[in-house]
CSV table of N, CA and C in Angstrom, one decimal:
chain,number,residue,atom,x,y,z
A,1,MET,N,20.2,9.0,-13.0
A,1,MET,CA,20.7,7.7,-13.2
A,1,MET,C,19.5,6.7,-12.9
A,2,LYS,N,19.5,5.7,-13.8
A,2,LYS,CA,18.4,4.7,-13.6
A,2,LYS,C,18.9,3.7,-12.5
A,3,ARG,N,17.9,2.9,-12.0
A,3,ARG,CA,18.2,2.0,-10.9
A,3,ARG,C,19.3,1.0,-11.4
A,4,THR,N,19.2,0.4,-12.6
A,4,THR,CA,20.2,-0.6,-13.0
A,4,THR,C,21.6,0.0,-13.2
A,5,GLU,N,21.7,1.3,-13.2
A,5,GLU,CA,23.0,2.0,-13.4
A,5,GLU,C,23.7,2.2,-12.0
A,6,LEU,N,23.0,1.9,-10.9
A,6,LEU,CA,23.6,2.1,-9.6
A,6,LEU,C,24.9,1.2,-9.5
A,7,LYS,N,25.9,1.8,-8.8
A,7,LYS,CA,27.1,1.0,-8.5
A,7,LYS,C,27.0,0.6,-7.1
A,8,ASN,N,27.4,-0.6,-6.8
A,8,ASN,CA,27.6,-1.1,-5.4
A,8,ASN,C,26.3,-1.1,-4.6
A,9,ILE,N,25.3,-1.8,-5.1
A,9,ILE,CA,24.0,-1.9,-4.3
A,9,ILE,C,24.4,-2.9,-3.2
A,10,PRO,N,24.2,-2.4,-2.0
A,10,PRO,CA,24.6,-3.3,-0.8
A,10,PRO,C,23.6,-4.5,-0.7
A,11,GLU,N,24.3,-5.6,-0.4
A,11,GLU,CA,23.5,-6.8,-0.1
A,11,GLU,C,22.5,-6.4,1.0
A,12,TYR,N,21.4,-7.1,1.1
A,12,TYR,CA,20.3,-6.8,2.0
A,12,TYR,C,19.4,-5.8,1.4
A,13,PHE,N,19.9,-4.6,1.1
A,13,PHE,CA,19.0,-3.5,0.6
A,13,PHE,C,18.7,-3.8,-0.9
A,14,ASP,N,19.3,-4.7,-1.6
A,14,ASP,CA,19.0,-5.1,-2.9
A,14,ASP,C,17.5,-5.6,-3.0
A,15,ARG,N,17.1,-6.2,-1.9
A,15,ARG,CA,15.7,-6.7,-1.8
A,15,ARG,C,14.7,-5.6,-2.0
A,16,TYR,N,15.0,-4.4,-1.6
A,16,TYR,CA,14.1,-3.3,-1.8
A,16,TYR,C,14.4,-2.5,-3.1
A,17,ILE,N,15.7,-2.3,-3.3
A,17,ILE,CA,16.1,-1.5,-4.5
A,17,ILE,C,15.6,-2.2,-5.8
A,18,ASN,N,15.8,-3.5,-5.8
A,18,ASN,CA,15.4,-4.2,-7.1
A,18,ASN,C,13.9,-4.3,-7.3
A,19,LEU,N,13.1,-3.8,-6.4
A,19,LEU,CA,11.6,-3.7,-6.6
A,19,LEU,C,11.2,-2.5,-7.4
A,20,VAL,N,12.2,-1.5,-7.5
A,20,VAL,CA,11.9,-0.3,-8.2
A,20,VAL,C,12.1,-0.5,-9.7
A,21,ASP,N,11.1,0.1,-10.4
A,21,ASP,CA,11.3,0.0,-11.9
A,21,ASP,C,12.6,0.6,-12.3
A,22,ASN,N,13.1,0.2,-13.5
A,22,ASN,CA,14.3,0.7,-14.0
A,22,ASN,C,14.1,2.1,-14.6
A,23,ILE,N,14.0,3.1,-13.7
A,23,ILE,CA,13.7,4.5,-14.0
A,23,ILE,C,14.6,5.4,-13.2
A,24,ASP,N,14.7,6.6,-13.6
A,24,ASP,CA,15.4,7.6,-12.8
A,24,ASP,C,14.9,7.8,-11.4
A,25,LEU,N,15.7,8.1,-10.5
A,25,LEU,CA,15.3,8.2,-9.1
A,25,LEU,C,14.1,9.2,-8.9
A,26,PHE,N,14.2,10.3,-9.5
A,26,PHE,CA,13.1,11.3,-9.3
A,26,PHE,C,11.8,10.7,-9.9
A,27,GLU,N,11.8,10.0,-11.0
A,27,GLU,CA,10.6,9.3,-11.6
A,27,GLU,C,10.1,8.3,-10.5
A,28,ALA,N,11.1,7.6,-9.9
A,28,ALA,CA,10.7,6.6,-8.9
A,28,ALA,C,10.0,7.2,-7.7
A,29,PHE,N,10.6,8.4,-7.3
A,29,PHE,CA,9.9,9.1,-6.2
A,29,PHE,C,8.5,9.5,-6.5
A,30,GLU,N,8.3,10.1,-7.7
A,30,GLU,CA,7.0,10.6,-8.2
A,30,GLU,C,6.0,9.4,-8.3
A,31,LYS,N,6.5,8.3,-8.8
A,31,LYS,CA,5.6,7.1,-9.0
A,31,LYS,C,5.2,6.6,-7.6
A,32,SER,N,6.2,6.6,-6.6
A,32,SER,CA,5.9,6.1,-5.3
A,32,SER,C,4.8,7.0,-4.6
A,33,PHE,N,4.9,8.3,-4.9
A,33,PHE,CA,3.9,9.2,-4.3
A,33,PHE,C,2.5,9.0,-4.9
A,34,LYS,N,2.5,8.8,-6.2
A,34,LYS,CA,1.2,8.5,-6.9
A,34,LYS,C,0.7,7.2,-6.4
A,35,ASP,N,1.5,6.2,-6.1
A,35,ASP,CA,1.1,4.9,-5.6
A,35,ASP,C,0.3,5.1,-4.3
A,36,LEU,N,0.7,6.0,-3.5
A,36,LEU,CA,0.0,6.3,-2.2
A,36,LEU,C,-1.4,6.9,-2.5
A,37,LEU,N,-1.6,7.6,-3.6
A,37,LEU,CA,-2.8,8.2,-3.9
A,37,LEU,C,-3.9,7.2,-4.5
A,38,VAL,N,-3.4,6.1,-5.0
A,38,VAL,CA,-4.4,5.1,-5.6
A,38,VAL,C,-4.6,3.9,-4.8
A,39,LEU,N,-4.2,3.9,-3.6
A,39,LEU,CA,-4.4,2.8,-2.7
A,39,LEU,C,-5.9,2.5,-2.6
A,40,ASP,N,-6.3,1.3,-2.4
A,40,ASP,CA,-7.7,0.9,-2.2
A,40,ASP,C,-8.1,1.3,-0.7
A,41,PHE,N,-8.3,2.6,-0.5
A,41,PHE,CA,-8.5,3.1,0.8
A,41,PHE,C,-9.8,2.5,1.5
A,42,ASP,N,-10.8,2.3,0.7
A,42,ASP,CA,-12.1,1.7,1.3
A,42,ASP,C,-11.8,0.3,1.8
A,43,LEU,N,-11.1,-0.5,1.0
A,43,LEU,CA,-10.7,-1.9,1.5
A,43,LEU,C,-9.9,-1.9,2.7
A,44,ILE,N,-8.9,-1.0,2.7
A,44,ILE,CA,-7.9,-0.9,3.8
A,44,ILE,C,-8.7,-0.5,5.1
A,45,GLU,N,-9.6,0.4,4.9
A,45,GLU,CA,-10.5,0.9,6.1
A,45,GLU,C,-11.3,-0.3,6.6
A,46,LYS,N,-11.8,-1.1,5.7
A,46,LYS,CA,-12.6,-2.3,6.1
A,46,LYS,C,-11.8,-3.3,6.9
A,47,ILE,N,-10.6,-3.4,6.5
A,47,ILE,CA,-9.7,-4.3,7.3
A,47,ILE,C,-9.4,-3.8,8.7
A,48,GLY,N,-9.3,-2.5,8.8
A,48,GLY,CA,-9.1,-1.9,10.1
A,48,GLY,C,-7.9,-2.4,10.8
A,49,HIS,N,-8.0,-2.8,12.0
A,49,HIS,CA,-6.9,-3.2,12.8
A,49,HIS,C,-6.7,-4.7,12.8
A,50,LYS,N,-7.4,-5.4,11.9
A,50,LYS,CA,-7.2,-6.9,11.8
A,50,LYS,C,-5.8,-7.1,11.3
A,51,THR,N,-5.3,-8.3,11.7
A,51,THR,CA,-4.0,-8.7,11.1
A,51,THR,C,-4.1,-10.1,10.5
A,52,TYR,N,-3.2,-10.4,9.6
A,52,TYR,CA,-3.2,-11.7,8.9
A,52,TYR,C,-2.8,-12.8,9.8
A,53,LEU,N,-2.1,-12.6,10.9
A,53,LEU,CA,-1.7,-13.5,11.9
A,53,LEU,C,-1.6,-12.8,13.2
A,54,PRO,N,-1.8,-13.5,14.3
A,54,PRO,CA,-1.7,-12.9,15.6
A,54,PRO,C,-0.4,-12.2,15.9
A,55,ASN,N,-0.4,-11.1,16.6
A,55,ASN,CA,0.9,-10.4,16.9
A,55,ASN,C,1.6,-9.8,15.8
A,56,LYS,N,1.0,-9.6,14.7
A,56,LYS,CA,1.6,-8.9,13.5
A,56,LYS,C,1.1,-7.5,13.5
A,57,TRP,N,1.9,-6.6,12.8
A,57,TRP,CA,1.5,-5.2,12.7
A,57,TRP,C,0.2,-5.1,12.0
A,58,THR,N,-0.6,-4.1,12.4
A,58,THR,CA,-1.8,-3.7,11.6
A,58,THR,C,-1.4,-2.9,10.4
A,59,ILE,N,-2.3,-2.6,9.5
A,59,ILE,CA,-2.0,-1.8,8.4
A,59,ILE,C,-1.6,-0.4,8.8
A,60,ASN,N,-2.3,0.2,9.8
A,60,ASN,CA,-1.8,1.5,10.4
A,60,ASN,C,-0.4,1.4,10.8
A,61,GLU,N,0.0,0.4,11.5
A,61,GLU,CA,1.4,0.3,12.0
A,61,GLU,C,2.4,0.1,10.8
A,62,ILE,N,2.0,-0.6,9.8
A,62,ILE,CA,2.8,-0.7,8.6
A,62,ILE,C,3.1,0.6,7.9
A,63,PHE,N,2.0,1.4,7.7
A,63,PHE,CA,2.2,2.7,7.1
A,63,PHE,C,3.0,3.6,8.0
A,64,GLN,N,2.7,3.6,9.3
A,64,GLN,CA,3.5,4.4,10.2
A,64,GLN,C,5.0,4.0,10.2
A,65,HIS,N,5.2,2.7,10.1
A,65,HIS,CA,6.6,2.2,9.9
A,65,HIS,C,7.3,2.7,8.7
A,66,ILE,N,6.6,2.7,7.6
A,66,ILE,CA,7.1,3.3,6.3
A,66,ILE,C,7.5,4.8,6.6
A,67,ALA,N,6.6,5.5,7.2
A,67,ALA,CA,6.9,7.0,7.5
A,67,ALA,C,8.1,7.1,8.4
A,68,ASP,N,8.1,6.4,9.5
A,68,ASP,CA,9.1,6.5,10.5
A,68,ASP,C,10.5,6.1,9.9
A,69,VAL,N,10.5,5.0,9.2
A,69,VAL,CA,11.8,4.6,8.6
A,69,VAL,C,12.3,5.6,7.6
A,70,GLU,N,11.4,6.1,6.8
A,70,GLU,CA,11.8,7.2,5.8
A,70,GLU,C,12.5,8.3,6.6
A,71,ARG,N,11.9,8.8,7.6
A,71,ARG,CA,12.4,9.9,8.4
A,71,ARG,C,13.8,9.5,8.9
A,72,LEU,N,14.0,8.3,9.4
A,72,LEU,CA,15.3,7.9,9.9
A,72,LEU,C,16.3,7.8,8.8
A,73,LEU,N,15.9,7.2,7.7
A,73,LEU,CA,16.8,7.1,6.5
A,73,LEU,C,17.2,8.4,5.9
A,74,ILE,N,16.3,9.4,5.9
A,74,ILE,CA,16.6,10.7,5.3
A,74,ILE,C,17.5,11.4,6.3
A,75,SER,N,17.3,11.3,7.6
A,75,SER,CA,18.2,11.9,8.5
A,75,SER,C,19.6,11.4,8.3
A,76,GLY,N,19.8,10.1,8.2
A,76,GLY,CA,21.1,9.5,7.9
A,76,GLY,C,21.7,10.0,6.6
A,77,THR,N,20.9,10.0,5.6
A,77,THR,CA,21.3,10.4,4.2
A,77,THR,C,21.9,11.8,4.3
A,78,LEU,N,21.1,12.7,5.0
A,78,LEU,CA,21.6,14.1,5.1
A,78,LEU,C,22.9,14.1,5.8
A,79,GLN,N,23.1,13.3,6.8
A,79,GLN,CA,24.4,13.3,7.5
A,79,GLN,C,25.5,12.8,6.5
A,80,PHE,N,25.3,11.8,5.7
A,80,PHE,CA,26.3,11.3,4.8
A,80,PHE,C,26.6,12.5,3.8
A,81,VAL,N,25.6,13.1,3.2
A,81,VAL,CA,25.8,14.1,2.2
A,81,VAL,C,26.5,15.3,2.8
A,82,ARG,N,26.3,15.6,4.0
A,82,ARG,CA,26.9,16.8,4.6
A,82,ARG,C,28.3,16.5,5.2
A,83,GLY,N,28.8,15.3,5.0
A,83,GLY,CA,30.2,15.0,5.3
A,83,GLY,C,30.4,14.0,6.5
A,84,ASP,N,29.4,13.6,7.1
A,84,ASP,CA,29.6,12.6,8.2
A,84,ASP,C,29.4,11.2,7.7
A,85,GLU,N,30.4,10.8,6.9
A,85,GLU,CA,30.3,9.4,6.3
A,85,GLU,C,30.4,8.3,7.3
A,86,ASN,N,30.8,8.6,8.5
A,86,ASN,CA,30.9,7.5,9.5
A,86,ASN,C,29.7,7.4,10.4
A,87,PHE,N,28.6,8.2,10.1
A,87,PHE,CA,27.4,8.1,10.8
A,87,PHE,C,26.7,6.8,10.5
A,88,ILE,N,26.2,6.1,11.5
A,88,ILE,CA,25.6,4.8,11.3
A,88,ILE,C,24.1,4.9,11.6
A,89,ILE,N,23.3,4.6,10.6
A,89,ILE,CA,21.8,4.5,10.7
A,89,ILE,C,21.5,3.2,11.4
A,90,SER,N,20.9,3.3,12.6
A,90,SER,CA,20.6,2.0,13.3
A,90,SER,C,19.3,2.3,14.2
A,91,PHE,N,18.4,1.4,14.2
A,91,PHE,CA,17.2,1.5,15.0
A,91,PHE,C,16.6,0.1,15.1
A,92,ASP,N,15.7,0.0,16.1
A,92,ASP,CA,14.9,-1.2,16.3
A,92,ASP,C,13.5,-1.0,15.8
A,93,GLU,N,13.2,-1.5,14.6
A,93,GLU,CA,11.9,-1.2,14.0
A,93,GLU,C,10.8,-1.7,14.8
A,94,ASN,N,10.9,-2.8,15.5
A,94,ASN,CA,9.8,-3.4,16.3
A,94,ASN,C,9.5,-2.5,17.5
A,95,SER,N,10.6,-1.9,18.1
A,95,SER,CA,10.4,-1.0,19.3
A,95,SER,C,9.7,0.3,18.8
A,96,ILE,N,10.1,0.8,17.7
A,96,ILE,CA,9.5,2.0,17.1
A,96,ILE,C,8.1,1.7,16.8
A,97,ALA,N,7.8,0.6,16.2
A,97,ALA,CA,6.4,0.3,15.8
A,97,ALA,C,5.5,0.1,17.1
A,98,LYS,N,6.0,-0.5,18.1
A,98,LYS,CA,5.3,-0.8,19.3
A,98,LYS,C,4.9,0.6,20.0
A,99,ASN,N,5.8,1.5,19.8
A,99,ASN,CA,5.6,2.8,20.5
A,99,ASN,C,5.0,3.9,19.6
A,100,SER,N,4.6,3.5,18.4
A,100,SER,CA,4.1,4.5,17.4
A,100,SER,C,2.8,5.1,17.7
A,101,LYS,N,1.9,4.4,18.4
A,101,LYS,CA,0.5,4.8,18.7
A,101,LYS,C,-0.3,4.9,17.4
A,102,ALA,N,0.2,4.1,16.4
A,102,ALA,CA,-0.5,4.2,15.1
A,102,ALA,C,-1.9,3.8,15.1
A,103,ASN,N,-2.3,2.8,15.9
A,103,ASN,CA,-3.6,2.3,16.0
A,103,ASN,C,-4.6,3.3,16.7
A,104,ALA,N,-4.1,4.3,17.3
A,104,ALA,CA,-4.9,5.4,17.9
A,104,ALA,C,-5.2,6.5,17.0
A,105,ARG,N,-4.6,6.4,15.8
A,105,ARG,CA,-4.8,7.5,14.8
A,105,ARG,C,-5.6,7.0,13.6
A,106,PRO,N,-6.3,7.9,12.9
A,106,PRO,CA,-6.9,7.5,11.7
A,106,PRO,C,-5.9,7.2,10.6
A,107,LEU,N,-6.1,6.2,9.8
A,107,LEU,CA,-5.2,5.8,8.7
A,107,LEU,C,-5.0,7.0,7.8
A,108,SER,N,-6.1,7.7,7.5
A,108,SER,CA,-6.0,8.9,6.6
A,108,SER,C,-4.9,9.9,7.1
A,109,GLN,N,-4.8,10.1,8.4
A,109,GLN,CA,-3.8,11.0,9.0
A,109,GLN,C,-2.4,10.4,8.8
A,110,ILE,N,-2.3,9.1,8.9
A,110,ILE,CA,-0.9,8.5,8.8
A,110,ILE,C,-0.5,8.6,7.3
A,111,LEU,N,-1.5,8.4,6.4
A,111,LEU,CA,-1.1,8.5,5.0
A,111,LEU,C,-0.8,9.9,4.6
A,112,ASP,N,-1.5,10.9,5.1
A,112,ASP,CA,-1.2,12.3,4.9
A,112,ASP,C,0.2,12.6,5.4
A,113,GLU,N,0.6,12.1,6.5
A,113,GLU,CA,1.9,12.3,7.1
A,113,GLU,C,2.9,11.7,6.1
A,114,LEU,N,2.7,10.5,5.7
A,114,LEU,CA,3.6,9.8,4.8
A,114,LEU,C,3.8,10.6,3.5
A,115,LYS,N,2.7,11.1,2.9
A,115,LYS,CA,2.8,11.9,1.7
A,115,LYS,C,3.6,13.1,1.9
A,116,SER,N,3.5,13.8,3.1
A,116,SER,CA,4.2,15.0,3.4
A,116,SER,C,5.7,14.6,3.5
A,117,ILE,N,6.0,13.5,4.2
A,117,ILE,CA,7.4,13.1,4.3
A,117,ILE,C,8.0,12.8,2.9
A,118,ARG,N,7.3,12.1,2.1
A,118,ARG,CA,7.8,11.8,0.7
A,118,ARG,C,8.0,13.1,-0.1
A,119,LEU,N,7.1,14.1,0.0
A,119,LEU,CA,7.4,15.3,-0.7
A,119,LEU,C,8.6,16.0,-0.1
A,120,SER,N,8.8,16.0,1.1
A,120,SER,CA,10.0,16.6,1.8
A,120,SER,C,11.3,15.8,1.3
A,121,THR,N,11.2,14.5,1.3
A,121,THR,CA,12.3,13.7,0.8
A,121,THR,C,12.7,14.1,-0.6
A,122,ILE,N,11.7,14.2,-1.5
A,122,ILE,CA,12.0,14.6,-2.9
A,122,ILE,C,12.7,16.0,-2.9
A,123,GLU,N,12.2,16.9,-2.1
A,123,GLU,CA,12.8,18.3,-2.1
A,123,GLU,C,14.2,18.2,-1.6
A,124,LEU,N,14.5,17.4,-0.6
A,124,LEU,CA,15.9,17.3,-0.1
A,124,LEU,C,16.8,16.7,-1.2
A,125,PHE,N,16.3,15.6,-1.9
A,125,PHE,CA,17.1,15.0,-2.9
A,125,PHE,C,17.4,15.9,-4.1
A,126,LYS,N,16.4,16.9,-4.3
A,126,LYS,CA,16.6,17.9,-5.4
A,126,LYS,C,17.8,18.8,-5.1
A,127,THR,N,18.2,18.9,-3.8
A,127,THR,CA,19.3,19.8,-3.5
A,127,THR,C,20.7,19.1,-3.7
A,128,PHE,N,20.7,17.8,-3.9
A,128,PHE,CA,21.9,17.0,-4.1
A,128,PHE,C,22.4,17.2,-5.5
A,129,ASP,N,23.8,17.3,-5.7
A,129,ASP,CA,24.4,17.3,-7.0
A,129,ASP,C,25.0,15.9,-7.2
A,130,GLU,N,25.6,15.7,-8.4
A,130,GLU,CA,26.2,14.4,-8.7
A,130,GLU,C,27.2,13.9,-7.6
A,131,ASN,N,28.0,14.8,-7.1
A,131,ASN,CA,28.9,14.4,-6.1
A,131,ASN,C,28.2,13.9,-4.8
A,132,ASP,N,27.2,14.7,-4.4
A,132,ASP,CA,26.4,14.3,-3.3
A,132,ASP,C,25.8,12.9,-3.4
A,133,PHE,N,25.2,12.6,-4.6
A,133,PHE,CA,24.6,11.3,-4.8
A,133,PHE,C,25.6,10.2,-4.5
A,134,GLN,N,26.8,10.4,-4.7
A,134,GLN,CA,27.8,9.3,-4.6
A,134,GLN,C,28.4,9.2,-3.1
A,135,LYS,N,28.1,10.2,-2.3
A,135,LYS,CA,28.6,10.2,-0.9
A,135,LYS,C,27.8,9.0,-0.2
A,136,SER,N,28.5,8.5,0.8
A,136,SER,CA,27.9,7.3,1.4
A,136,SER,C,28.1,7.3,2.9
A,137,GLY,N,27.4,6.3,3.5
A,137,GLY,CA,27.5,6.1,4.9
A,137,GLY,C,27.0,4.7,5.2
A,138,ILE,N,26.9,4.4,6.5
A,138,ILE,CA,26.5,3.1,6.9
A,138,ILE,C,25.0,3.1,7.3
A,139,ASN,N,24.3,2.2,6.6
A,139,ASN,CA,22.9,2.0,7.0
A,139,ASN,C,22.9,0.6,7.6
A,140,TRP,N,22.6,0.5,8.8
A,140,TRP,CA,22.7,-0.8,9.6
A,140,TRP,C,24.1,-1.4,9.5
A,141,LYS,N,24.4,-2.3,8.6
A,141,LYS,CA,25.8,-2.9,8.6
A,141,LYS,C,26.4,-2.6,7.2
A,142,HIS,N,25.7,-1.9,6.3
A,142,HIS,CA,26.2,-1.8,5.0
A,142,HIS,C,26.4,-0.4,4.5
A,143,ARG,N,27.5,-0.2,3.8
A,143,ARG,CA,27.8,1.2,3.2
A,143,ARG,C,26.8,1.3,2.0
A,144,ILE,N,26.2,2.5,1.9
A,144,ILE,CA,25.2,2.8,0.9
A,144,ILE,C,25.4,4.2,0.4
A,145,SER,N,25.3,4.5,-0.8
A,145,SER,CA,25.4,5.8,-1.4
A,145,SER,C,24.0,6.6,-1.1
A,146,ALA,N,24.1,7.9,-1.2
A,146,ALA,CA,22.9,8.7,-1.1
A,146,ALA,C,21.9,8.3,-2.2
A,147,GLU,N,22.4,8.1,-3.4
A,147,GLU,CA,21.5,7.8,-4.5
A,147,GLU,C,20.8,6.4,-4.3
A,148,ALA,N,21.6,5.4,-3.9
A,148,ALA,CA,21.0,4.1,-3.6
A,148,ALA,C,20.0,4.2,-2.4
A,149,MET,N,20.3,5.1,-1.5
A,149,MET,CA,19.4,5.2,-0.4
A,149,MET,C,18.0,5.7,-0.9
A,150,GLY,N,18.0,6.6,-1.9
A,150,GLY,CA,16.8,7.1,-2.4
A,150,GLY,C,16.0,5.9,-3.0
A,151,PHE,N,16.6,5.1,-3.8
A,151,PHE,CA,16.0,3.9,-4.4
A,151,PHE,C,15.5,2.9,-3.3
A,152,ASN,N,16.3,2.8,-2.2
A,152,ASN,CA,16.0,2.0,-1.1
A,152,ASN,C,14.7,2.4,-0.4
A,153,ILE,N,14.5,3.8,-0.3
A,153,ILE,CA,13.3,4.3,0.4
A,153,ILE,C,12.1,4.0,-0.5
A,154,VAL,N,12.2,4.2,-1.8
A,154,VAL,CA,11.1,3.8,-2.7
A,154,VAL,C,10.8,2.3,-2.6
A,155,GLY,N,11.8,1.5,-2.7
A,155,GLY,CA,11.6,0.1,-2.7
A,155,GLY,C,11.1,-0.4,-1.4
A,156,HIS,N,11.4,0.2,-0.3
A,156,HIS,CA,10.9,-0.2,1.0
A,156,HIS,C,9.3,0.0,1.1
A,157,GLN,N,8.9,1.1,0.5
A,157,GLN,CA,7.4,1.4,0.4
A,157,GLN,C,6.8,0.3,-0.5
A,158,ILE,N,7.4,0.0,-1.7
A,158,ILE,CA,6.8,-1.0,-2.6
A,158,ILE,C,6.7,-2.3,-1.9
A,159,HIS,N,7.8,-2.7,-1.2
A,159,HIS,CA,7.8,-4.0,-0.4
A,159,HIS,C,6.6,-4.1,0.5
A,160,HIS,N,6.4,-3.0,1.3
A,160,HIS,CA,5.3,-3.1,2.3
A,160,HIS,C,3.9,-3.0,1.7
A,161,ILE,N,3.7,-2.2,0.6
A,161,ILE,CA,2.4,-2.2,-0.1
A,161,ILE,C,2.1,-3.5,-0.7
A,162,ASN,N,3.1,-4.1,-1.3
A,162,ASN,CA,3.0,-5.5,-1.9
A,162,ASN,C,2.6,-6.5,-0.8
A,163,PHE,N,3.2,-6.4,0.4
A,163,PHE,CA,3.0,-7.2,1.5
A,163,PHE,C,1.5,-7.1,2.0
A,164,ILE,N,1.1,-5.8,2.1
A,164,ILE,CA,-0.3,-5.6,2.5
A,164,ILE,C,-1.3,-6.2,1.5
A,165,LYS,N,-1.0,-6.0,0.2
A,165,LYS,CA,-1.9,-6.6,-0.8
A,165,LYS,C,-2.0,-8.1,-0.7
A,166,GLU,N,-0.8,-8.7,-0.5
A,166,GLU,CA,-0.7,-10.2,-0.5
A,166,GLU,C,-1.3,-10.8,0.8
A,167,ASN,N,-1.1,-10.1,1.9
A,167,ASN,CA,-1.4,-10.7,3.2
A,167,ASN,C,-2.7,-10.1,3.9
A,168,TYR,N,-3.0,-8.9,3.6
A,168,TYR,CA,-4.1,-8.3,4.3
A,168,TYR,C,-5.4,-8.2,3.4
A,169,TYR,N,-5.2,-8.0,2.2
A,169,TYR,CA,-6.4,-7.8,1.3
A,169,TYR,C,-7.3,-9.1,1.3
A,170,THR,N,-6.7,-10.2,1.6
A,170,THR,CA,-7.4,-11.5,1.6
A,170,THR,C,-8.1,-11.8,2.9
A,171,ILE,N,-7.9,-11.0,4.0
A,171,ILE,CA,-8.5,-11.5,5.3
A,171,ILE,C,-9.9,-11.1,5.5
A,172,LEU,N,-10.5,-10.4,4.6
A,172,LEU,CA,-12.0,-10.0,4.8
A,172,LEU,C,-12.9,-11.2,4.4
C-alpha cells in the first residue's frame, strides 16, 4: 500500500507520515536506509557537538534520538500486531536524549547502530501480513495502525535529517 492509501492517519503523526514519498512502505524503508548512506558525513563531523542554539541537541543526540525512538516504536508495534492493542507507547524524549550518552560516542557508531535498527525494522515488517498491518494500538495519545507506524518511523527520520540540514549545516 502506498502512503496516500493509508486509512486513518492520526493527527500529530501526519506531520511525519506526509513527509514520506507516495510509495510502498518497503520502498520507503529502503529509501530511508539509503538516505543514511549518503549523508554528508564530513560536514556533520566538522559540526561536531556544536548546536544551532544553546541547550539544543547535538547531531549525535539527534541521530541517537532517531535510533532510540525507532526501537520504542517497533517494540510497541510488535505488541499491537501480537494482540495487545491496548498497549500504549509513551516516553519522555528529552529524558531519553539527556541520558543517551550520545556525545561520548563517535557519530559513525551511532549511525551504524541506526542502520542496524532500520534493517531489523524492515525484517520485522516483512513478517506482517495484510491483517497485521491493520492492527493498531496507542502511540502517545493516538490510535495508529502497524502500517501507518512504519510510515511514521520513516517520516520521523526524514523530519530530523531535514532539520539537521536546515539548522546545523549552516552553523560552520
